[in-house]
Short mmCIF file of C-alpha atoms in Angstrom, two decimals:
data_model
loop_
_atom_site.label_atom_id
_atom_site.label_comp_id
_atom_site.label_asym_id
_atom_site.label_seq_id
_atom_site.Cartn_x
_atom_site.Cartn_y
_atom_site.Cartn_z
CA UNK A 1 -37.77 -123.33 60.75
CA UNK A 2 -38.30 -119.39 59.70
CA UNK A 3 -34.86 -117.62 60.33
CA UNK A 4 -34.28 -115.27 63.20
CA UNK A 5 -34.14 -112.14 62.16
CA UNK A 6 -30.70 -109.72 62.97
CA UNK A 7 -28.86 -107.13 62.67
CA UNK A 8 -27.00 -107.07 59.19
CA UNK A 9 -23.45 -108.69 59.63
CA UNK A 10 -20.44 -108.29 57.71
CA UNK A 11 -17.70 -110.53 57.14
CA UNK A 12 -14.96 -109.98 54.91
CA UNK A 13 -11.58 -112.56 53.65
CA UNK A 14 -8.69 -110.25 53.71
CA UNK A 15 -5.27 -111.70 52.82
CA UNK A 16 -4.04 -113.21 49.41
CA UNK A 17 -4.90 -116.57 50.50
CA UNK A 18 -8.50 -115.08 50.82
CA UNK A 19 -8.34 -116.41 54.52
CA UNK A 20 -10.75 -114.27 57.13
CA UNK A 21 -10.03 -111.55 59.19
CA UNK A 22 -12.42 -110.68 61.30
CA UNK A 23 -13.18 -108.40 64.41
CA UNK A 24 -16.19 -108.70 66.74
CA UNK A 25 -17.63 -105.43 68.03
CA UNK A 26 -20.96 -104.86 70.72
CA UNK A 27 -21.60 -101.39 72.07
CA UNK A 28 -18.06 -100.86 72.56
CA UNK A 29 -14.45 -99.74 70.97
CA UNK A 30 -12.64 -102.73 69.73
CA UNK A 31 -9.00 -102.92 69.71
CA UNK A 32 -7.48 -105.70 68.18
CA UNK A 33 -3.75 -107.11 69.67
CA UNK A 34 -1.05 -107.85 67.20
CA UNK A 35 -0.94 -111.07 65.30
CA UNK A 36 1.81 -113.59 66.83
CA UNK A 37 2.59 -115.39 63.41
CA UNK A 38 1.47 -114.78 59.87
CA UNK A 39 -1.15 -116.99 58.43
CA UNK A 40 -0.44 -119.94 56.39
CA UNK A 41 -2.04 -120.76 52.77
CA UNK A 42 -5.80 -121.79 52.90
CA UNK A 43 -4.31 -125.06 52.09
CA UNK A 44 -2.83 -125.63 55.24
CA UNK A 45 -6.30 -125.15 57.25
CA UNK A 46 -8.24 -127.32 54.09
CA UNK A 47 -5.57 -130.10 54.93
CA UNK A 48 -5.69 -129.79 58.64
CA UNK A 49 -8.92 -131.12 58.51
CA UNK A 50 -7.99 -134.83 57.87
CA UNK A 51 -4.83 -135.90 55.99
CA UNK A 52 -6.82 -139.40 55.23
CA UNK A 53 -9.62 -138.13 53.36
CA UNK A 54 -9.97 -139.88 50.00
CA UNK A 55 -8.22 -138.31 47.31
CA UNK A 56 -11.11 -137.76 45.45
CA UNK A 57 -12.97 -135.36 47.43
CA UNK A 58 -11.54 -132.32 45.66
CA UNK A 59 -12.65 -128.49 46.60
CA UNK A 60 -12.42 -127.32 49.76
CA UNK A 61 -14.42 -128.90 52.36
CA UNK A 62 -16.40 -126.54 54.64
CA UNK A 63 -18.39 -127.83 58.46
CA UNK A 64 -22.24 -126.89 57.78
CA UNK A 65 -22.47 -129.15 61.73
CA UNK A 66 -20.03 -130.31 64.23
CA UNK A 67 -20.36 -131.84 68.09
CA UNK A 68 -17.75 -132.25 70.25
CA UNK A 69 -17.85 -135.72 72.02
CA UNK A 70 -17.76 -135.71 75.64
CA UNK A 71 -17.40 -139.02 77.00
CA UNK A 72 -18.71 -142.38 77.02
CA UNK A 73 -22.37 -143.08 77.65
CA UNK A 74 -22.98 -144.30 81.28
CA UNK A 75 -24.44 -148.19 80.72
CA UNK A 76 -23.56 -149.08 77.50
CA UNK A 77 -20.66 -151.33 78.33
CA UNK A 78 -21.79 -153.27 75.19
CA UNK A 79 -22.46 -150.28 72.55
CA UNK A 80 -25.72 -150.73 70.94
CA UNK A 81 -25.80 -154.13 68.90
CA UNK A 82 -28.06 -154.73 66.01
CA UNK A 83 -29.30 -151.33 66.40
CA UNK A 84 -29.46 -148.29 64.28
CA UNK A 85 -28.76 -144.52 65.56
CA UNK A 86 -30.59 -141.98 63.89
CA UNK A 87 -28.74 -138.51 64.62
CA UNK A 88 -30.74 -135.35 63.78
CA UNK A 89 -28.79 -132.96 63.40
CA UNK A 90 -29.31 -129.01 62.14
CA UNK A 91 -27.26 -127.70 59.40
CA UNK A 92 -25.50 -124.51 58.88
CA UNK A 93 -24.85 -124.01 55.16
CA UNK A 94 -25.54 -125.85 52.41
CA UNK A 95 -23.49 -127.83 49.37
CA UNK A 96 -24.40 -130.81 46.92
CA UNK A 97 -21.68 -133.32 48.26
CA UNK A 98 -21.11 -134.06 52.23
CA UNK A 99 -19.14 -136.51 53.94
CA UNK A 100 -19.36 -137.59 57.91
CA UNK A 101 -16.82 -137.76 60.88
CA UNK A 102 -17.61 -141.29 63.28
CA UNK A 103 -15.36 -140.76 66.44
CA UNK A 104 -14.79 -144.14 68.69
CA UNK A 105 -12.86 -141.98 71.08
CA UNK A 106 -13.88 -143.30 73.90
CA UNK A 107 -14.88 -146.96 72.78
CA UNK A 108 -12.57 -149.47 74.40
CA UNK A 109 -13.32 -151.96 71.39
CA UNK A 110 -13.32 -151.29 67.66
CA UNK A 111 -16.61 -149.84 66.52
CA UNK A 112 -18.27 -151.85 63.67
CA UNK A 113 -20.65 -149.84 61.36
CA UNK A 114 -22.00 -151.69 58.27
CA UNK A 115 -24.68 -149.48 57.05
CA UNK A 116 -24.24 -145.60 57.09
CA UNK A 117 -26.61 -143.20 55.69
CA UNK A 118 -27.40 -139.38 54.96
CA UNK A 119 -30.82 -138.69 54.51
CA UNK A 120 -31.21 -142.47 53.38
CA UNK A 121 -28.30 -142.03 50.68
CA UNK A 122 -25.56 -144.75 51.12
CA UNK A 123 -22.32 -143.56 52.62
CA UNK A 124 -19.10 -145.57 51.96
CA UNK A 125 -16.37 -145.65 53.34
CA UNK A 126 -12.96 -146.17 51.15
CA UNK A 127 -15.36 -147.73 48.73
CA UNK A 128 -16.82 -149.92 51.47
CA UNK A 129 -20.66 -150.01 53.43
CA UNK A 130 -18.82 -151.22 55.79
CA UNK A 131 -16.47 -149.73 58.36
CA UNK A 132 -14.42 -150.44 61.44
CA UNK A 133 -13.17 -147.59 63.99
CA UNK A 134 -10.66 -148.50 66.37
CA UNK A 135 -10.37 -147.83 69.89
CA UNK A 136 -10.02 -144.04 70.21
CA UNK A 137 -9.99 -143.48 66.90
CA UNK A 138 -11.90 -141.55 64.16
CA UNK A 139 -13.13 -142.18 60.15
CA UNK A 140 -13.93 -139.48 57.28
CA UNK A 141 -16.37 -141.20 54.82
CA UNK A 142 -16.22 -140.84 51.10
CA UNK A 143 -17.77 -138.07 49.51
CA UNK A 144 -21.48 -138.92 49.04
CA UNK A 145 -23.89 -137.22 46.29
CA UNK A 146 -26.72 -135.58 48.67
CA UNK A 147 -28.22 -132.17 48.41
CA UNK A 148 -28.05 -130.52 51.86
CA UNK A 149 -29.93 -127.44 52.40
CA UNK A 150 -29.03 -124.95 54.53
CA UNK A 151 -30.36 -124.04 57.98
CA UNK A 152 -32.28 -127.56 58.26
CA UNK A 153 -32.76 -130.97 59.89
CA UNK A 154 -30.63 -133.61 58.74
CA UNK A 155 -30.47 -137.63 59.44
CA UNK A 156 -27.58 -139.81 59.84
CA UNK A 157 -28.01 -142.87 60.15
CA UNK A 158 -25.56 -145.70 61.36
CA UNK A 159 -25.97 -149.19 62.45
CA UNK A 160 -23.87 -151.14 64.56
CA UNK A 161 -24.32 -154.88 64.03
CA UNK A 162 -22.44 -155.66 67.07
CA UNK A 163 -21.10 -154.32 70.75
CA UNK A 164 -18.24 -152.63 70.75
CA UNK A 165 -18.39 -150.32 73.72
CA UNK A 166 -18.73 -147.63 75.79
CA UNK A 167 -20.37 -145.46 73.33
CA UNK A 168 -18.95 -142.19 72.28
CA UNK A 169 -21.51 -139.23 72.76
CA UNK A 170 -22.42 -135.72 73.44
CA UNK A 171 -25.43 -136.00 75.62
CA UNK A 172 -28.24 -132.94 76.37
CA UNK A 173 -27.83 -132.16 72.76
CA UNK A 174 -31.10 -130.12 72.90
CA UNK A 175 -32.10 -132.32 69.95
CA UNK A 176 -34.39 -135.01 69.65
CA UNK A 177 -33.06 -138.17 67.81
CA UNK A 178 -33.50 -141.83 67.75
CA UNK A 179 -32.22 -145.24 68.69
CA UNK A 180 -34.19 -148.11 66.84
CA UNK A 181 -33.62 -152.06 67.85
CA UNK A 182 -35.58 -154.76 67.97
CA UNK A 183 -37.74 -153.21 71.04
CA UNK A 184 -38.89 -150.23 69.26
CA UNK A 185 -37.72 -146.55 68.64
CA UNK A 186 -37.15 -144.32 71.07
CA UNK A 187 -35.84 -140.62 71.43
CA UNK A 188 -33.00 -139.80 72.87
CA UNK A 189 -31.22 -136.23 73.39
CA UNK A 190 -27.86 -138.11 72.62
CA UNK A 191 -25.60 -137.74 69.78
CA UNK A 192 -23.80 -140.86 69.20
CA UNK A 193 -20.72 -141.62 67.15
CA UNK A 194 -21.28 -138.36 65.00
CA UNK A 195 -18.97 -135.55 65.11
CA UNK A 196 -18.87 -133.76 61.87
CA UNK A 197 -20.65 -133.31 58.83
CA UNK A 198 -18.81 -131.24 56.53
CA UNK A 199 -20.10 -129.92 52.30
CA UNK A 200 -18.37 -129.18 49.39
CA UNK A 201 -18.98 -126.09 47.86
CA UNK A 202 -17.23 -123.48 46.09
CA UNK A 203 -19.50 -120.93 47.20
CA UNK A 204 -18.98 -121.37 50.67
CA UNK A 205 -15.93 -118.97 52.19
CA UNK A 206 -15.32 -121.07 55.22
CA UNK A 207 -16.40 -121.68 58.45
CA UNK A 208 -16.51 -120.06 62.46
CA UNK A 209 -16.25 -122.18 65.41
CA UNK A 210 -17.37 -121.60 68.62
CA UNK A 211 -15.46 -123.30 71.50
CA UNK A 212 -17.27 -122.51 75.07
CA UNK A 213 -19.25 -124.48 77.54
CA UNK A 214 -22.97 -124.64 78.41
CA UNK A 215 -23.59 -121.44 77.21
CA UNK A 216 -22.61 -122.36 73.92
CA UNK A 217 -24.04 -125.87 74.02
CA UNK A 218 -27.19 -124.15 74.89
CA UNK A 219 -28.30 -125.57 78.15
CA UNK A 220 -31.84 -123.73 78.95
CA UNK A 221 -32.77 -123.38 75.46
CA UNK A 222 -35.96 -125.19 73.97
CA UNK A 223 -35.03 -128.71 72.54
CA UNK A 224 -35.30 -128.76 68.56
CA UNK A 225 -35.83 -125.09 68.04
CA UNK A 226 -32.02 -124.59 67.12
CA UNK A 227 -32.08 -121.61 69.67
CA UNK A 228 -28.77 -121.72 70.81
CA UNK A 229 -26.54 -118.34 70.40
CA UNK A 230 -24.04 -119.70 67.63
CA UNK A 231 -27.87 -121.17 65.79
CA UNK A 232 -28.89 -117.80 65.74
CA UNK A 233 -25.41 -116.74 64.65
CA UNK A 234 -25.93 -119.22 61.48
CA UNK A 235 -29.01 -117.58 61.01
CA UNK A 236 -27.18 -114.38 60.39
CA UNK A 237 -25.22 -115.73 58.27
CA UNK A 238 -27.92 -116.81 56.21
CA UNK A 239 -25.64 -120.04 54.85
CA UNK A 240 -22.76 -117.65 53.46
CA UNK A 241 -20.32 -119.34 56.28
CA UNK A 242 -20.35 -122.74 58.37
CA UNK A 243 -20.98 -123.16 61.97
CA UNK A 244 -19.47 -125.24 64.06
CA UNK A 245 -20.66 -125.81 67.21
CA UNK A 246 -17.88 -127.17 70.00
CA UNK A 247 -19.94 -125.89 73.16
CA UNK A 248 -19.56 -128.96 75.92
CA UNK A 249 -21.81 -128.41 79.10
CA UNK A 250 -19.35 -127.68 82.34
CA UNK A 251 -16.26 -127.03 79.84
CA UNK A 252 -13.20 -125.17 81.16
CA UNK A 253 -9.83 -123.63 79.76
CA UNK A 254 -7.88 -126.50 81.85
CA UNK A 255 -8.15 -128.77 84.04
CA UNK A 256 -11.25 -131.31 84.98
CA UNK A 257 -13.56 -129.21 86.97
CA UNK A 258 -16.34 -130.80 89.27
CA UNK A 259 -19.23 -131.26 86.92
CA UNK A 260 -19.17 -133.68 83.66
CA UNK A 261 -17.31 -131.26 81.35
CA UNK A 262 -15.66 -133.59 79.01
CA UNK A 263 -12.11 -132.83 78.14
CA UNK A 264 -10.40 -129.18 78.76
CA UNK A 265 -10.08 -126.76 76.12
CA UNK A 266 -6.88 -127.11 76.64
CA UNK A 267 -6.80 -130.67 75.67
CA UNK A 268 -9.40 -130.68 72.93
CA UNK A 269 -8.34 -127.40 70.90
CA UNK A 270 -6.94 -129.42 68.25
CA UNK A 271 -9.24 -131.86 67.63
CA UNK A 272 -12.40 -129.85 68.23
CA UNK A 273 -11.60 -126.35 66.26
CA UNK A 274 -8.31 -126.32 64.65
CA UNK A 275 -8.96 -129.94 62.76
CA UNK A 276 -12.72 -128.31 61.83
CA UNK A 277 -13.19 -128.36 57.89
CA UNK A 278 -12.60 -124.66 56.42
CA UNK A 279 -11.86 -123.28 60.07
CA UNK A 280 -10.92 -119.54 59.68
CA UNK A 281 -12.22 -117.91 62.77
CA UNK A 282 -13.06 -119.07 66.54
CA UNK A 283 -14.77 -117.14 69.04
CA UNK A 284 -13.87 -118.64 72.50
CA UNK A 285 -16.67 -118.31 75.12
CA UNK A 286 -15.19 -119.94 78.21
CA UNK A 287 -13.51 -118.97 81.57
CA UNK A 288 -17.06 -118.73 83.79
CA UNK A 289 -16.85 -122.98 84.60
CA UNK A 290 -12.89 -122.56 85.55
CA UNK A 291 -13.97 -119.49 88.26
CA UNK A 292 -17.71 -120.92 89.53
CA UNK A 293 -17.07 -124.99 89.47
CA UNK A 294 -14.75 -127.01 91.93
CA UNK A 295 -12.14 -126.58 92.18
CA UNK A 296 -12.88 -122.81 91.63
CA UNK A 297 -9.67 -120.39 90.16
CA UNK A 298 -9.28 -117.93 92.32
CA UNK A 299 -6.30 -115.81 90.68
CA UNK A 300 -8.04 -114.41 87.32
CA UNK A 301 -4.49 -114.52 85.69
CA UNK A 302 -4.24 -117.53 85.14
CA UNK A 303 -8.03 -117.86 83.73
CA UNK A 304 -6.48 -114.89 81.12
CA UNK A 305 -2.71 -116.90 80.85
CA UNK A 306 -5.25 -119.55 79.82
CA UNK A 307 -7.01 -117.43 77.37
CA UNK A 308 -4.17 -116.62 75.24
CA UNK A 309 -2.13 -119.35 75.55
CA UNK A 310 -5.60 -121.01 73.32
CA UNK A 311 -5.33 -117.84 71.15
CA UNK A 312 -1.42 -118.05 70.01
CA UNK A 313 -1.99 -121.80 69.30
CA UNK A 314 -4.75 -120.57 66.90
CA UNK A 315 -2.72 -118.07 65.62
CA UNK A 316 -0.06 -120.74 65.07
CA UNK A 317 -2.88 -122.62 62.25
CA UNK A 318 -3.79 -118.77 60.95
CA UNK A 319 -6.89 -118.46 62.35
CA UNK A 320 -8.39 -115.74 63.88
CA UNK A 321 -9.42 -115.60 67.82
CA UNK A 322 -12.58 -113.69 68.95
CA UNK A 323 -13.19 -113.69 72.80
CA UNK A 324 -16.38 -113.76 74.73
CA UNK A 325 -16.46 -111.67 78.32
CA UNK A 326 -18.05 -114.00 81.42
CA UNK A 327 -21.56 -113.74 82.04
CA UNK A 328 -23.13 -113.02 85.26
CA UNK A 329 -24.55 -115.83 87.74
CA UNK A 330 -25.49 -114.04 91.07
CA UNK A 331 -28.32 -115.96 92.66
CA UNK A 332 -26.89 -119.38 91.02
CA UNK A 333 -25.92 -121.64 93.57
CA UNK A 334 -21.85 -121.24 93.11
CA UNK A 335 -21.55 -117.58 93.30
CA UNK A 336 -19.79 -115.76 96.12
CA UNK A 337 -18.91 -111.95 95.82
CA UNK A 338 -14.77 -113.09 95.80
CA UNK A 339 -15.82 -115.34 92.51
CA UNK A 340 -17.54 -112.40 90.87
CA UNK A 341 -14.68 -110.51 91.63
CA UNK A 342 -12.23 -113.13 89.23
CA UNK A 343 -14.88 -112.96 86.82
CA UNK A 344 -14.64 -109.20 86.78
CA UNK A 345 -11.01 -109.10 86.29
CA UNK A 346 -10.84 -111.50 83.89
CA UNK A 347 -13.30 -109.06 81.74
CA UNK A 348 -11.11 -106.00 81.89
CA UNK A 349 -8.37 -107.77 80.48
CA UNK A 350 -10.77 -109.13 77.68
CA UNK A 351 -11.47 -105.48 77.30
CA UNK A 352 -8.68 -104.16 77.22
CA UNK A 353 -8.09 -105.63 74.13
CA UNK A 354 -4.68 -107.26 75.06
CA UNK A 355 -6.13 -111.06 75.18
CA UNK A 356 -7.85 -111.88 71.89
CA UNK A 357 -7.91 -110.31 68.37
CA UNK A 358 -11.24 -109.04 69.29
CA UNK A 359 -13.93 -109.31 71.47
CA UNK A 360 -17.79 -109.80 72.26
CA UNK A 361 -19.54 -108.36 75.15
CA UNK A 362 -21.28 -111.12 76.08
CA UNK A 363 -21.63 -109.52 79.72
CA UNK A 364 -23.42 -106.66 78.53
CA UNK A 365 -25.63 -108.11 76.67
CA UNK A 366 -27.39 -110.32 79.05
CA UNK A 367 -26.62 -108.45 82.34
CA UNK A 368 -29.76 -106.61 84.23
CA UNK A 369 -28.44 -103.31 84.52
CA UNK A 370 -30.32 -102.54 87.43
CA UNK A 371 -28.37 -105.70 89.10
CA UNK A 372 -25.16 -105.88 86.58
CA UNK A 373 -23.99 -109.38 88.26
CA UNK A 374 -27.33 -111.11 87.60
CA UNK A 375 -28.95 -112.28 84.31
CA UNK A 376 -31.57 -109.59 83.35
CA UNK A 377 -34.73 -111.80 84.20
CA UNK A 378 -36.23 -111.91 80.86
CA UNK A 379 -33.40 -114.09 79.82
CA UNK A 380 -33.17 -116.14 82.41
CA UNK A 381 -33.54 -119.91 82.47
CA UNK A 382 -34.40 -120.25 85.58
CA UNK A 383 -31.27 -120.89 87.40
CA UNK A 384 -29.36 -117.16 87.27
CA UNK A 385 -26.48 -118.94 84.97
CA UNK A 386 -28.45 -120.24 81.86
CA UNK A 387 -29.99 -118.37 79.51
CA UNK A 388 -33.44 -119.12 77.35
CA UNK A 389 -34.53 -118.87 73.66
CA UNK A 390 -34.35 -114.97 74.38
CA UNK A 391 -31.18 -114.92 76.34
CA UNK A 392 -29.54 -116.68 73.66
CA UNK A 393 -31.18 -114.89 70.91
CA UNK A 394 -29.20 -111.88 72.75
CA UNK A 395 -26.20 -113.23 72.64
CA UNK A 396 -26.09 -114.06 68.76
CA UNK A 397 -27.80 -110.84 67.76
CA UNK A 398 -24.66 -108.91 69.51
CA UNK A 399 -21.79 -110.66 67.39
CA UNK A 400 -20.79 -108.15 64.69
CA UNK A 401 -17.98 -109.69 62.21
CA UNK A 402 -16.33 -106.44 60.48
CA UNK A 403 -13.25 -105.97 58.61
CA UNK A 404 -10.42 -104.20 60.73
CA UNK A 405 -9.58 -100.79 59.72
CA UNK A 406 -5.96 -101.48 60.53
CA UNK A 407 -4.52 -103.77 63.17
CA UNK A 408 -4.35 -102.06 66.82
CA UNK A 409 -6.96 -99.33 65.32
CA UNK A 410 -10.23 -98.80 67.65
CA UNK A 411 -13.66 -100.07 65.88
CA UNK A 412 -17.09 -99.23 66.33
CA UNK A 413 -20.43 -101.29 66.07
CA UNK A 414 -21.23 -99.36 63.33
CA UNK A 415 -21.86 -100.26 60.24
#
């Protein structure tokens, strides 16, 4: 897939650990809040990852693709036996040795997997083909010998010989892979079992996660054309850092809202961003589900309290915390003038400067400005909440990663 073309983006490693610091900047005067702890060794975030993995994976291990899982599939009581998942999934950076991340998390049985494969090499798994996941648990594989490019499709295979049920997935993927069996193949828009797939490479500096909801999942966007805001981020990046995607559709800070968000922020922090290979920076995009979905926050307070109390447990594994302000959604089907009002609020504390290390002005980029709580139409999905390819393309063309002049100092876009 060409790359998208954006503006030129800077990111630099600044401490003597060479761990990021980072500040996001769009149209606007940054000002970056004080750090609550200091930042531990690289080592610490390298081991975070998983203590389990084999001891002879060496380097540092970097995420080129992650998905957060959500819940477990509707129907499949049974998992999916004598069948073979094929998840396609789009890469980030590159290395010459990967390894893969099969989550059971919501499986009430162990999960039994004898045949894995990337791009048809063999993966083991502590020298084995075959591999067993308990209930609610998780596996790293070995280290396998496959080149994986950068900013392209990728397969992983796994078969399941047997049930072992409900199936852990992240549906509306905006992906097309495949489940094979004795019917057929079919597509599916379902990620199954797969949650990571991290490289090894020593020319890779580490990698950003995004933690939001929808709009980072990319709901609206054109299925297999990788247009989601933190794909066009990557793109940016041109394979320099990893991206790893933890957007779930109807996500909030805390709480279970009334849609199908999967698990809060809250809840999943640690094993969706600060457990992510090479993690050194996350840019939190959430707050709009928690003041538009039922049961809707009406003090924007507690949406902030929320905010940072996600940032200092960041801070806490040394990484730093870019905010996202709220996006507008006049005209969708939640919105009342009293919502867009907590919405509001909880920007000018983003704003201010006081909530995250730094911030992106996701609000201005999208918003019409001759309506500046609706979506400017030409990004518009359809629905006034959602954004399309061009929406999106907005959003990751804003994000500007610059080294800090000093910490509480203004910043400017420029470069």
């Amino acid at each position: 897939m060409p790359r998208r073309q954006g503006y030129a983006l800077l990111i630099a490693l600044v401490t003597s650990t060479v761990v990021l610091v980072a500040a996001v900047a769009f149209g606007t005067t940054l000002l970056s809040g004080p750090r609550s702890t200091p930042r531990p060794p690289a080592e610490t975030q390298a081991a975070a990852r998983n203590p389990a993995a084999p001891a002879t994976s060496g380097g540092t291990w970097v995420a080129t693709w992650t998905s957060a899982p959500v819940r477990a599939e509707p129907g499949t009581e049974n998992g999916f036996p004598g069948s073979t998942i094929r998840n396609v999934v789009h890469t980030s950076i590159g290395g010459e040795v990967a390894r893969i991340t099969l989550s059971n998390l919501f499986g009430a049985a162990p999960l039994l997997v004898d045949q894995a494969t990337v791009n048809t090499r063999p993966v083991t798994f502590k020298g084995s083909s075959t591999v067993t996941v308990a209930a609610g648990g998780r596996v790293v594989s070995d280290p396998v010998a496959v080149p994986v490019a950068p900013d392209s499709d990728l397969q992983v295979s796994l078969r399941t010989p047997q049930g072992g049920g409900p199936v852990t997935y992240h549906p509306n993927s905006h992906q097309t892979s495949y489940l094979v069996d004795g019917r057929g193949t079919f597509a599916t828009t379902n990620w199954r079992y797969l949650t990571a797939v991290d490289v090894r490479s020593e020319r890779r500096h580490g990698a950003i996660v995004t933690l939001g909801d929808s709009l980072t999942a990319g709901s609206g966007s054109t299925t297999d054309a990788n247009a989601r805001w933190p794909d066009v981020l990557a793109d940016r990046l041109r394979g320099r850092y990893g991206i790893a995607n933890a957007g779930i559709a109807g996500n909030r800070i805390a709480g279970i809202g009334g849609g199908t968000g999967g698990q809060s922020a809250t809840d999943r922090l640690d094993r969706d961003v600060l457990s992510v290979a090479g993690a050194r920076t996350v840019v939190i995009a959430l707050g709009i589900n928690d003041v538009q979905q039922y049961p809707q926050e009406t003090d924007p307070q507690r949406v902030v309290d929320g905010l940072r109390a996600l940032t200092d447990r960041a801070h806490a594994r040394g990484l730093t915390v870019i905010g996202a302000t709220l996006t507008p959604f006049e005209g969708y089907r939640t919105w009342t003038p009293q919502r867009n009002a907590v919405r509001l609020a909880v920007n000018e504390q983003i704003r201010s400067g006081t909530v995250f290390d730094a911030y992106v002005d996701f609000d201005a980029a999208v918003r019409d400005p001759a309506a500046p709580n609706r979506v400017l139409p030409a990004y518009d999905s359809g629905d006034h909440l959602h954004f399309n390819d061009d929406g999106y393309r907005a959003l990751g063309d804003h994000v500007d990663l610059k080294p800090p002049a000093r910490a509480g100092a203004p910043r400017t876009d420029e470069l």
